[in-house]
Amino acid sequence: MKKVVKFGGSSLASAEQFRKAGSIIRNDSARRYVIPSAPGKRNPDDTKVTDMLYQCYKQAILDDDREQDFEEILAQIKQRYDEIIRGLNLELSLEEEFKVIRENFCKKIGRDYAASRGEYLNGIIMAAYLGYTFIDAAEVICFNESGEFAAELTNNTMTARLEDIDCAVIPGFYGALPDGKVKTFSRGGSDVTGSIVSRAVQADIYENWTDVSGFLIADPRIIPNARTIDVITYRELRELSYMGATVLHEDAIFPVKKAGIPINIRNTNRPEDKGTLIVEATCQKPRFVITGVTGKKDFASVTVEKAMMNSEVGFCKKVLEVFEKNGVSIEHMPSGIDTMTIVVHQDEFQEKEQKVIAGIHRAVEPDFLELESDIALVAVVGRGMKATRGTSGRIFSALSHANVNVKMIDQGSSELNIIIGVRNHDFEEAIKAIYDIFVTTQL
Ligand code: ASP
């Protein structure tokens, strides 16, 4: 059994957190490849080391009279690492590393290099703490000349490098361009590194340790004691993330999905919790009909009506082209026989609305055109909905009992999700009503 374990910033923010991560790793000898993030926040008012590094580099590249700030921030960063090292009673000094970093900052070596030092240094500490081999991600994560991630080259390089190494620490978040220059993924990118390593070593599972026990069925700000999702498929996750649920970097799915490796989201502060398992497919019956309910506020809709519109070839295309020409992206598009409704982000649409209206008039000469604003979209997602009769009936009766007026319904043909448009001010009520009918009443 081989496990890749990635620890997020809050899981490695202090010596105390490092100890928790260490005992999780030592508890299971299959946890052989460790991907650390940079130290994150120790409390809500704290600053992540990655942000301190960006700030420090910004000062470093300013004129000389600002150098004072640069030295000060660099010293603060060093102090954070020294505290961790001291707290772990390690015989390790980062003195030399910081000398090199300082020189490189002065040479204005690049913003990505600067940010990457957060995980690089944490990786050195983690390797020393565990007695694992340290592998610089710049040697095994490859980007091409245009700065895109080189998936196959990385996979081959990483596989070859790790072949004879039983236990290793590989810092997250960065790799290198062909000329050796450090390049990072986008923020939160250590998740991506964990996924890439999992594919390269053909791990049985990719454990992603963070500060929550997985994905929740609904936003805890709306449902205070929302339950955790036990198992979710990649497709369901995509639907939920698109509508606002975030725990994992979007690009972290692809490498493991390609290799059929499940991801387990776990909580470093509550290792006894099973967390959420993300899989490609499963025969396991979900506990509840819905996997999750989420959504977003502040959409606007444009309804275009024209008699006999469905027999007019190219009608929809002409309408959509107007949005395209004005650079407005479309979120949803429910349609009727003589109407089509285009749902867009309100803030993006507002400044262009008159141009779009004029464009639609010119393009299709509609009988009637109506705009509505302050719409919220609620997404009910669940692979279990397909096999359960009456799901939409239950949703709509729950909403009507809660006095929520449904403005729009859009069910994907996969039967994996139902999107419901409601007024912004009904959003929370709608989520509560749906959660209650499918979860609370089933407990
Ligand atoms: N340290 C980086 C960030 O704060 C990457 C990560 O934590 O995944 O975005």
PDB file of N, CA and C in Angstrom, residues 194-261:
ATOM      1  N   GLY A 194       0.507  17.339  -4.994  1.00  0.00           N
ATOM      2  CA  GLY A 194       0.128  16.071  -4.357  1.00  0.00           C
ATOM      3  C   GLY A 194      -0.505  15.126  -5.359  1.00  0.00           C
ATOM      4  N   SER A 195      -1.317  15.672  -6.221  1.00  0.00           N
ATOM      5  CA  SER A 195      -2.001  14.864  -7.213  1.00  0.00           C
ATOM      6  C   SER A 195      -1.012  14.304  -8.251  1.00  0.00           C
ATOM      7  N   ILE A 196      -0.067  15.152  -8.644  1.00  0.00           N
ATOM      8  CA  ILE A 196       0.942  14.741  -9.635  1.00  0.00           C
ATOM      9  C   ILE A 196       1.823  13.617  -9.063  1.00  0.00           C
ATOM     10  N   VAL A 197       2.227  13.776  -7.809  1.00  0.00           N
ATOM     11  CA  VAL A 197       3.072  12.752  -7.184  1.00  0.00           C
ATOM     12  C   VAL A 197       2.272  11.449  -7.052  1.00  0.00           C
ATOM     13  N   SER A 198       0.998  11.560  -6.698  1.00  0.00           N
ATOM     14  CA  SER A 198       0.170  10.351  -6.545  1.00  0.00           C
ATOM     15  C   SER A 198       0.131   9.561  -7.845  1.00  0.00           C
ATOM     16  N   ARG A 199      -0.027  10.288  -8.938  1.00  0.00           N
ATOM     17  CA  ARG A 199      -0.065   9.602 -10.236  1.00  0.00           C
ATOM     18  C   ARG A 199       1.292   8.963 -10.536  1.00  0.00           C
ATOM     19  N   ALA A 200       2.384   9.688 -10.280  1.00  0.00           N
ATOM     20  CA  ALA A 200       3.711   9.183 -10.627  1.00  0.00           C
ATOM     21  C   ALA A 200       4.069   7.921  -9.841  1.00  0.00           C
ATOM     22  N   VAL A 201       3.693   7.873  -8.571  1.00  0.00           N
ATOM     23  CA  VAL A 201       4.070   6.685  -7.777  1.00  0.00           C
ATOM     24  C   VAL A 201       2.957   5.637  -7.780  1.00  0.00           C
ATOM     25  N   GLN A 202       1.901   5.905  -8.519  1.00  0.00           N
ATOM     26  CA  GLN A 202       0.719   5.036  -8.563  1.00  0.00           C
ATOM     27  C   GLN A 202       0.230   4.701  -7.159  1.00  0.00           C
ATOM     28  N   ALA A 203      -0.046   5.768  -6.450  1.00  0.00           N
ATOM     29  CA  ALA A 203      -0.497   5.618  -5.066  1.00  0.00           C
ATOM     30  C   ALA A 203      -1.857   4.932  -5.019  1.00  0.00           C
ATOM     31  N   ASP A 204      -2.133   4.278  -3.898  1.00  0.00           N
ATOM     32  CA  ASP A 204      -3.463   3.693  -3.711  1.00  0.00           C
ATOM     33  C   ASP A 204      -4.462   4.784  -3.358  1.00  0.00           C
ATOM     34  N   ILE A 205      -3.950   5.797  -2.691  1.00  0.00           N
ATOM     35  CA  ILE A 205      -4.835   6.896  -2.306  1.00  0.00           C
ATOM     36  C   ILE A 205      -4.031   8.183  -2.139  1.00  0.00           C
ATOM     37  N   TYR A 206      -4.676   9.292  -2.455  1.00  0.00           N
ATOM     38  CA  TYR A 206      -4.069  10.604  -2.244  1.00  0.00           C
ATOM     39  C   TYR A 206      -4.793  11.264  -1.079  1.00  0.00           C
ATOM     40  N   GLU A 207      -4.099  11.346   0.067  1.00  0.00           N
ATOM     41  CA  GLU A 207      -4.728  11.980   1.228  1.00  0.00           C
ATOM     42  C   GLU A 207      -4.367  13.459   1.275  1.00  0.00           C
ATOM     43  N   ASN A 208      -5.378  14.276   1.337  1.00  0.00           N
ATOM     44  CA  ASN A 208      -5.179  15.717   1.375  1.00  0.00           C
ATOM     45  C   ASN A 208      -5.620  16.218   2.748  1.00  0.00           C
ATOM     46  N   TRP A 209      -4.619  16.514   3.605  1.00  0.00           N
ATOM     47  CA  TRP A 209      -4.899  16.884   5.000  1.00  0.00           C
ATOM     48  C   TRP A 209      -5.023  18.391   5.130  1.00  0.00           C
ATOM     49  N   THR A 210      -6.168  18.818   5.688  1.00  0.00           N
ATOM     50  CA  THR A 210      -6.426  20.247   5.766  1.00  0.00           C
ATOM     51  C   THR A 210      -7.038  20.565   7.130  1.00  0.00           C
ATOM     52  N   ASP A 211      -7.806  21.666   7.225  1.00  0.00           N
ATOM     53  CA  ASP A 211      -8.369  21.999   8.540  1.00  0.00           C
ATOM     54  C   ASP A 211      -9.878  21.801   8.614  1.00  0.00           C
ATOM     55  N   VAL A 212     -10.437  21.084   7.647  1.00  0.00           N
ATOM     56  CA  VAL A 212     -11.858  20.708   7.719  1.00  0.00           C
ATOM     57  C   VAL A 212     -11.959  19.213   7.449  1.00  0.00           C
ATOM     58  N   SER A 213     -13.049  18.614   7.959  1.00  0.00           N
ATOM     59  CA  SER A 213     -13.187  17.153   7.794  1.00  0.00           C
ATOM     60  C   SER A 213     -13.863  16.790   6.476  1.00  0.00           C
ATOM     61  N   GLY A 214     -13.499  17.486   5.406  1.00  0.00           N
ATOM     62  CA  GLY A 214     -14.047  17.152   4.090  1.00  0.00           C
ATOM     63  C   GLY A 214     -15.054  18.183   3.636  1.00  0.00           C
ATOM     64  N   PHE A 215     -15.796  17.825   2.598  1.00  0.00           N
ATOM     65  CA  PHE A 215     -16.813  18.728   2.059  1.00  0.00           C
ATOM     66  C   PHE A 215     -18.090  18.577   2.872  1.00  0.00           C
ATOM     67  N   LEU A 216     -18.766  19.679   3.063  1.00  0.00           N
ATOM     68  CA  LEU A 216     -20.036  19.622   3.780  1.00  0.00           C
ATOM     69  C   LEU A 216     -21.183  19.603   2.774  1.00  0.00           C
ATOM     70  N   ILE A 217     -22.296  19.016   3.191  1.00  0.00           N
ATOM     71  CA  ILE A 217     -23.453  18.942   2.292  1.00  0.00           C
ATOM     72  C   ILE A 217     -23.949  20.351   1.951  1.00  0.00           C
ATOM     73  N   ALA A 218     -23.841  21.267   2.907  1.00  0.00           N
ATOM     74  CA  ALA A 218     -24.252  22.651   2.644  1.00  0.00           C
ATOM     75  C   ALA A 218     -23.330  23.596   3.388  1.00  0.00           C
ATOM     76  N   ASP A 219     -23.334  24.851   2.981  1.00  0.00           N
ATOM     77  CA  ASP A 219     -22.489  25.877   3.593  1.00  0.00           C
ATOM     78  C   ASP A 219     -22.822  26.018   5.089  1.00  0.00           C
ATOM     79  N   PRO A 220     -21.821  25.853   5.975  1.00  0.00           N
ATOM     80  CA  PRO A 220     -22.109  25.917   7.421  1.00  0.00           C
ATOM     81  C   PRO A 220     -22.575  27.291   7.887  1.00  0.00           C
ATOM     82  N   ARG A 221     -22.354  28.322   7.062  1.00  0.00           N
ATOM     83  CA  ARG A 221     -22.878  29.649   7.459  1.00  0.00           C
ATOM     84  C   ARG A 221     -24.400  29.678   7.335  1.00  0.00           C
ATOM     85  N   ILE A 222     -24.928  28.767   6.515  1.00  0.00           N
ATOM     86  CA  ILE A 222     -26.389  28.702   6.355  1.00  0.00           C
ATOM     87  C   ILE A 222     -26.959  27.559   7.198  1.00  0.00           C
ATOM     88  N   ILE A 223     -26.250  26.420   7.184  1.00  0.00           N
ATOM     89  CA  ILE A 223     -26.676  25.257   7.981  1.00  0.00           C
ATOM     90  C   ILE A 223     -25.576  25.011   9.016  1.00  0.00           C
ATOM     91  N   PRO A 224     -25.720  25.522  10.224  1.00  0.00           N
ATOM     92  CA  PRO A 224     -24.616  25.486  11.194  1.00  0.00           C
ATOM     93  C   PRO A 224     -24.007  24.098  11.432  1.00  0.00           C
ATOM     94  N   ASN A 225     -24.832  23.053  11.512  1.00  0.00           N
ATOM     95  CA  ASN A 225     -24.216  21.747  11.775  1.00  0.00           C
ATOM     96  C   ASN A 225     -24.278  20.831  10.557  1.00  0.00           C
ATOM     97  N   ALA A 226     -24.048  21.409   9.410  1.00  0.00           N
ATOM     98  CA  ALA A 226     -24.164  20.628   8.172  1.00  0.00           C
ATOM     99  C   ALA A 226     -23.290  19.382   8.236  1.00  0.00           C
ATOM    100  N   ARG A 227     -23.804  18.284   7.715  1.00  0.00           N
ATOM    101  CA  ARG A 227     -23.049  17.021   7.759  1.00  0.00           C
ATOM    102  C   ARG A 227     -22.006  16.959   6.644  1.00  0.00           C
ATOM    103  N   THR A 228     -21.018  16.108   6.876  1.00  0.00           N
ATOM    104  CA  THR A 228     -19.958  15.939   5.888  1.00  0.00           C
ATOM    105  C   THR A 228     -20.427  14.994   4.782  1.00  0.00           C
ATOM    106  N   ILE A 229     -19.941  15.221   3.583  1.00  0.00           N
ATOM    107  CA  ILE A 229     -20.211  14.297   2.480  1.00  0.00           C
ATOM    108  C   ILE A 229     -19.223  13.132   2.617  1.00  0.00           C
ATOM    109  N   ASP A 230     -19.713  11.902   2.699  1.00  0.00           N
ATOM    110  CA  ASP A 230     -18.801  10.759   2.868  1.00  0.00           C
ATOM    111  C   ASP A 230     -18.062  10.429   1.570  1.00  0.00           C
ATOM    112  N   VAL A 231     -18.851  10.269   0.500  1.00  0.00           N
ATOM    113  CA  VAL A 231     -18.262   9.910  -0.796  1.00  0.00           C
ATOM    114  C   VAL A 231     -18.854  10.818  -1.865  1.00  0.00           C
ATOM    115  N   ILE A 232     -18.012  11.327  -2.726  1.00  0.00           N
ATOM    116  CA  ILE A 232     -18.487  12.196  -3.810  1.00  0.00           C
ATOM    117  C   ILE A 232     -17.737  11.814  -5.083  1.00  0.00           C
ATOM    118  N   THR A 233     -18.398  11.902  -6.232  1.00  0.00           N
ATOM    119  CA  THR A 233     -17.687  11.598  -7.474  1.00  0.00           C
ATOM    120  C   THR A 233     -17.049  12.885  -8.015  1.00  0.00           C
ATOM    121  N   TYR A 234     -16.072  12.720  -8.902  1.00  0.00           N
ATOM    122  CA  TYR A 234     -15.417  13.887  -9.489  1.00  0.00           C
ATOM    123  C   TYR A 234     -16.431  14.803 -10.151  1.00  0.00           C
ATOM    124  N   ARG A 235     -17.394  14.189 -10.833  1.00  0.00           N
ATOM    125  CA  ARG A 235     -18.375  15.009 -11.564  1.00  0.00           C
ATOM    126  C   ARG A 235     -19.259  15.803 -10.616  1.00  0.00           C
ATOM    127  N   GLU A 236     -19.662  15.153  -9.534  1.00  0.00           N
ATOM    128  CA  GLU A 236     -20.469  15.881  -8.554  1.00  0.00           C
ATOM    129  C   GLU A 236     -19.661  17.033  -7.954  1.00  0.00           C
ATOM    130  N   LEU A 237     -18.398  16.743  -7.693  1.00  0.00           N
ATOM    131  CA  LEU A 237     -17.538  17.754  -7.092  1.00  0.00           C
ATOM    132  C   LEU A 237     -17.399  18.956  -8.014  1.00  0.00           C
ATOM    133  N   ARG A 238     -17.275  18.655  -9.294  1.00  0.00           N
ATOM    134  CA  ARG A 238     -17.150  19.727 -10.283  1.00  0.00           C
ATOM    135  C   ARG A 238     -18.392  20.626 -10.240  1.00  0.00           C
ATOM    136  N   GLU A 239     -19.554  19.999 -10.173  1.00  0.00           N
ATOM    137  CA  GLU A 239     -20.802  20.776 -10.123  1.00  0.00           C
ATOM    138  C   GLU A 239     -20.850  21.629  -8.856  1.00  0.00           C
ATOM    139  N   LEU A 240     -20.467  21.026  -7.733  1.00  0.00           N
ATOM    140  CA  LEU A 240     -20.540  21.767  -6.472  1.00  0.00           C
ATOM    141  C   LEU A 240     -19.482  22.880  -6.416  1.00  0.00           C
ATOM    142  N   SER A 241     -18.276  22.592  -6.915  1.00  0.00           N
ATOM    143  CA  SER A 241     -17.218  23.606  -6.855  1.00  0.00           C
ATOM    144  C   SER A 241     -17.571  24.791  -7.733  1.00  0.00           C
ATOM    145  N   TYR A 242     -18.157  24.492  -8.880  1.00  0.00           N
ATOM    146  CA  TYR A 242     -18.513  25.555  -9.812  1.00  0.00           C
ATOM    147  C   TYR A 242     -19.458  26.539  -9.137  1.00  0.00           C
ATOM    148  N   MET A 243     -20.269  26.012  -8.265  1.00  0.00           N
ATOM    149  CA  MET A 243     -21.241  26.855  -7.578  1.00  0.00           C
ATOM    150  C   MET A 243     -20.747  27.345  -6.222  1.00  0.00           C
ATOM    151  N   GLY A 244     -19.478  27.180  -5.938  1.00  0.00           N
ATOM    152  CA  GLY A 244     -18.995  27.839  -4.727  1.00  0.00           C
ATOM    153  C   GLY A 244     -18.291  26.995  -3.686  1.00  0.00           C
ATOM    154  N   ALA A 245     -18.449  25.673  -3.677  1.00  0.00           N
ATOM    155  CA  ALA A 245     -17.775  24.879  -2.650  1.00  0.00           C
ATOM    156  C   ALA A 245     -16.288  24.793  -2.970  1.00  0.00           C
ATOM    157  N   THR A 246     -15.420  25.256  -2.076  1.00  0.00           N
ATOM    158  CA  THR A 246     -13.984  25.172  -2.367  1.00  0.00           C
ATOM    159  C   THR A 246     -13.235  24.552  -1.194  1.00  0.00           C
ATOM    160  N   VAL A 247     -12.499  23.533  -1.460  1.00  0.00           N
ATOM    161  CA  VAL A 247     -11.589  22.957  -0.471  1.00  0.00           C
ATOM    162  C   VAL A 247     -10.311  22.589  -1.204  1.00  0.00           C
ATOM    163  N   LEU A 248     -10.490  22.193  -2.455  1.00  0.00           N
ATOM    164  CA  LEU A 248      -9.390  21.634  -3.230  1.00  0.00           C
ATOM    165  C   LEU A 248      -9.142  22.491  -4.488  1.00  0.00           C
ATOM    166  N   HIS A 249      -7.866  22.646  -4.864  1.00  0.00           N
ATOM    167  CA  HIS A 249      -7.530  23.364  -6.103  1.00  0.00           C
ATOM    168  C   HIS A 249      -8.134  22.599  -7.294  1.00  0.00           C
ATOM    169  N   GLU A 250      -8.747  23.343  -8.191  1.00  0.00           N
ATOM    170  CA  GLU A 250      -9.438  22.720  -9.331  1.00  0.00           C
ATOM    171  C   GLU A 250      -8.543  21.784 -10.149  1.00  0.00           C
ATOM    172  N   ASP A 251      -7.297  22.210 -10.369  1.00  0.00           N
ATOM    173  CA  ASP A 251      -6.395  21.424 -11.216  1.00  0.00           C
ATOM    174  C   ASP A 251      -5.858  20.173 -10.521  1.00  0.00           C
ATOM    175  N   ALA A 252      -6.230  19.995  -9.247  1.00  0.00           N
ATOM    176  CA  ALA A 252      -5.712  18.830  -8.515  1.00  0.00           C
ATOM    177  C   ALA A 252      -6.464  17.561  -8.893  1.00  0.00           C
ATOM    178  N   ILE A 253      -7.577  17.704  -9.553  1.00  0.00           N
ATOM    179  CA  ILE A 253      -8.375  16.524  -9.872  1.00  0.00           C
ATOM    180  C   ILE A 253      -7.760  15.736 -11.036  1.00  0.00           C
ATOM    181  N   PHE A 254      -7.293  16.482 -12.020  1.00  0.00           N
ATOM    182  CA  PHE A 254      -6.946  15.857 -13.294  1.00  0.00           C
ATOM    183  C   PHE A 254      -5.921  14.714 -13.219  1.00  0.00           C
ATOM    184  N   PRO A 255      -4.731  14.935 -12.626  1.00  0.00           N
ATOM    185  CA  PRO A 255      -3.738  13.837 -12.613  1.00  0.00           C
ATOM    186  C   PRO A 255      -4.247  12.558 -11.945  1.00  0.00           C
ATOM    187  N   VAL A 256      -4.903  12.688 -10.794  1.00  0.00           N
ATOM    188  CA  VAL A 256      -5.345  11.456 -10.113  1.00  0.00           C
ATOM    189  C   VAL A 256      -6.526  10.826 -10.836  1.00  0.00           C
ATOM    190  N   LYS A 257      -7.351  11.652 -11.427  1.00  0.00           N
ATOM    191  CA  LYS A 257      -8.507  11.125 -12.151  1.00  0.00           C
ATOM    192  C   LYS A 257      -8.008  10.260 -13.309  1.00  0.00           C
ATOM    193  N   LYS A 258      -6.984  10.772 -13.961  1.00  0.00           N
ATOM    194  CA  LYS A 258      -6.392  10.059 -15.083  1.00  0.00           C
ATOM    195  C   LYS A 258      -5.892   8.681 -14.656  1.00  0.00           C
ATOM    196  N   ALA A 259      -5.408   8.606 -13.417  1.00  0.00           N
ATOM    197  CA  ALA A 259      -4.829   7.350 -12.934  1.00  0.00           C
ATOM    198  C   ALA A 259      -5.820   6.548 -12.084  1.00  0.00           C
ATOM    199  N   GLY A 260      -7.033   7.030 -11.947  1.00  0.00           N
ATOM    200  CA  GLY A 260      -8.047   6.309 -11.163  1.00  0.00           C
ATOM    201  C   GLY A 260      -7.719   6.216  -9.680  1.00  0.00           C
ATOM    202  N   ILE A 261      -7.079   7.256  -9.145  1.00  0.00           N
ATOM    203  CA  ILE A 261      -6.710   7.240  -7.722  1.00  0.00           C
ATOM    204  C   ILE A 261      -7.700   8.106  -6.927  1.00  0.00           C
TER     205      ILE A 261
END
